[in-house]
CSV table of C-alpha atoms in Angstrom, one decimal:
chain,number,residue,atom,x,y,z
A,1,UNK,CA,76.3,110.4,108.8
A,2,UNK,CA,76.5,109.5,105.1
A,3,UNK,CA,79.5,110.4,102.9
A,4,UNK,CA,79.3,109.7,99.3
A,5,UNK,CA,82.1,109.9,96.8
A,6,UNK,CA,82.1,109.9,93.1
A,7,UNK,CA,85.0,108.3,91.2
A,8,UNK,CA,87.7,109.3,93.5
A,9,UNK,CA,89.8,107.6,96.2
A,10,UNK,CA,90.0,110.8,98.3
A,11,UNK,CA,87.8,109.5,101.1
A,12,UNK,CA,89.0,105.9,101.2
A,13,UNK,CA,91.3,106.6,104.2
A,14,UNK,CA,88.6,108.5,106.0
A,15,UNK,CA,86.1,105.7,105.4
A,16,UNK,CA,88.4,103.0,106.7
A,17,UNK,CA,89.4,104.9,109.8
A,18,UNK,CA,85.8,105.7,110.6
A,19,UNK,CA,84.6,102.1,109.9
A,20,UNK,CA,82.2,103.2,107.2
A,21,UNK,CA,80.0,100.9,105.3
A,22,UNK,CA,80.3,100.5,101.5
A,23,UNK,CA,76.7,100.6,100.3
A,24,UNK,CA,77.6,99.1,97.0
A,25,UNK,CA,79.3,96.0,98.4
A,26,UNK,CA,78.0,95.8,102.0
A,27,UNK,CA,81.6,95.7,103.1
A,28,UNK,CA,82.4,97.2,106.5
A,29,UNK,CA,85.6,99.2,106.0
A,30,UNK,CA,88.3,98.9,108.6
A,31,UNK,CA,91.8,100.4,109.1
A,32,UNK,CA,94.5,98.4,107.3
A,33,UNK,CA,97.5,99.7,109.2
A,34,UNK,CA,99.4,97.9,111.9
A,35,UNK,CA,99.1,98.9,115.6
A,36,UNK,CA,102.6,100.4,115.4
A,37,UNK,CA,101.7,102.5,112.3
A,38,UNK,CA,98.5,103.7,114.1
A,39,UNK,CA,100.6,104.9,117.0
A,40,UNK,CA,102.7,106.9,114.5
A,41,UNK,CA,99.5,108.3,113.0
A,42,UNK,CA,98.4,109.5,116.4
A,43,UNK,CA,101.8,111.1,117.1
A,44,UNK,CA,101.7,112.8,113.7
A,45,UNK,CA,98.2,114.1,114.5
A,46,UNK,CA,99.4,115.4,117.9
A,47,UNK,CA,102.4,117.1,116.3
A,48,UNK,CA,100.1,118.8,113.9
A,49,UNK,CA,98.6,121.0,116.6
A,50,UNK,CA,99.9,124.0,114.7
A,51,UNK,CA,99.0,122.6,111.3
A,52,UNK,CA,102.5,121.1,110.8
A,53,UNK,CA,103.8,124.7,110.1
A,54,UNK,CA,106.1,125.1,113.1
A,55,UNK,CA,109.7,123.7,113.0
A,56,UNK,CA,109.0,121.1,115.6
A,57,UNK,CA,105.8,119.8,114.1
A,58,UNK,CA,107.3,119.5,110.7
A,59,UNK,CA,110.5,117.8,112.0
A,60,UNK,CA,108.6,115.3,114.1
A,61,UNK,CA,106.0,114.5,111.4
A,62,UNK,CA,108.7,114.0,108.8
A,63,UNK,CA,110.6,111.7,111.2
A,64,UNK,CA,107.4,109.6,111.9
A,65,UNK,CA,106.5,109.5,108.2
A,66,UNK,CA,110.0,108.2,107.4
A,67,UNK,CA,109.4,105.5,110.0
A,68,UNK,CA,106.1,104.6,108.3
A,69,UNK,CA,107.9,104.6,104.9
A,70,UNK,CA,110.7,102.3,106.2
A,71,UNK,CA,108.0,100.0,107.6
A,72,UNK,CA,106.3,99.9,104.2
A,73,UNK,CA,103.2,101.6,105.7
A,74,UNK,CA,103.3,105.2,104.4
A,75,UNK,CA,100.2,105.7,102.3
A,76,UNK,CA,99.8,109.5,101.9
A,77,UNK,CA,96.1,109.4,101.1
A,78,UNK,CA,95.3,107.0,103.9
A,79,UNK,CA,97.2,109.3,106.3
A,80,UNK,CA,95.3,112.4,105.0
A,81,UNK,CA,92.0,110.5,105.3
A,82,UNK,CA,92.9,109.7,109.0
A,83,UNK,CA,93.3,113.4,109.6
A,84,UNK,CA,89.9,114.4,108.2
A,85,UNK,CA,87.9,115.6,111.3
A,86,UNK,CA,91.1,115.9,113.4
A,87,UNK,CA,92.7,118.8,111.5
A,88,UNK,CA,91.5,121.4,109.1
A,89,UNK,CA,91.8,121.3,105.3
A,90,UNK,CA,94.8,123.8,105.2
A,91,UNK,CA,96.7,121.7,107.8
A,92,UNK,CA,96.0,118.5,105.9
A,93,UNK,CA,97.2,120.1,102.7
A,94,UNK,CA,100.4,121.0,104.6
A,95,UNK,CA,100.8,117.5,105.8
A,96,UNK,CA,100.3,116.2,102.3
A,97,UNK,CA,103.2,118.4,101.1
A,98,UNK,CA,105.4,117.1,103.8
A,99,UNK,CA,104.4,113.5,103.2
A,100,UNK,CA,105.2,113.8,99.5
A,101,UNK,CA,108.7,115.0,100.3
A,102,UNK,CA,109.5,112.0,102.4
């Protein structure tokens, strides 16, 4: 699969989490988060089974995003990029709204 972007950073998180290759630089992109942060990413994804719209999903995602923030590892666009392919666009938009409120 090839994904190209034009003058945006929107797919940077997706690219890192999918170990994409930057054709311009030849760089292999890799995730930049700690193992603990990646565990929280997984938990946030699991809690998004209803698109982070139910009370429990919202509560638990916000709790985990606060932990990421306190660790200095909350990057909203990176988290959204991680969710591409795991959740639909409406759910990711909901997650972005929640993340920006943290």
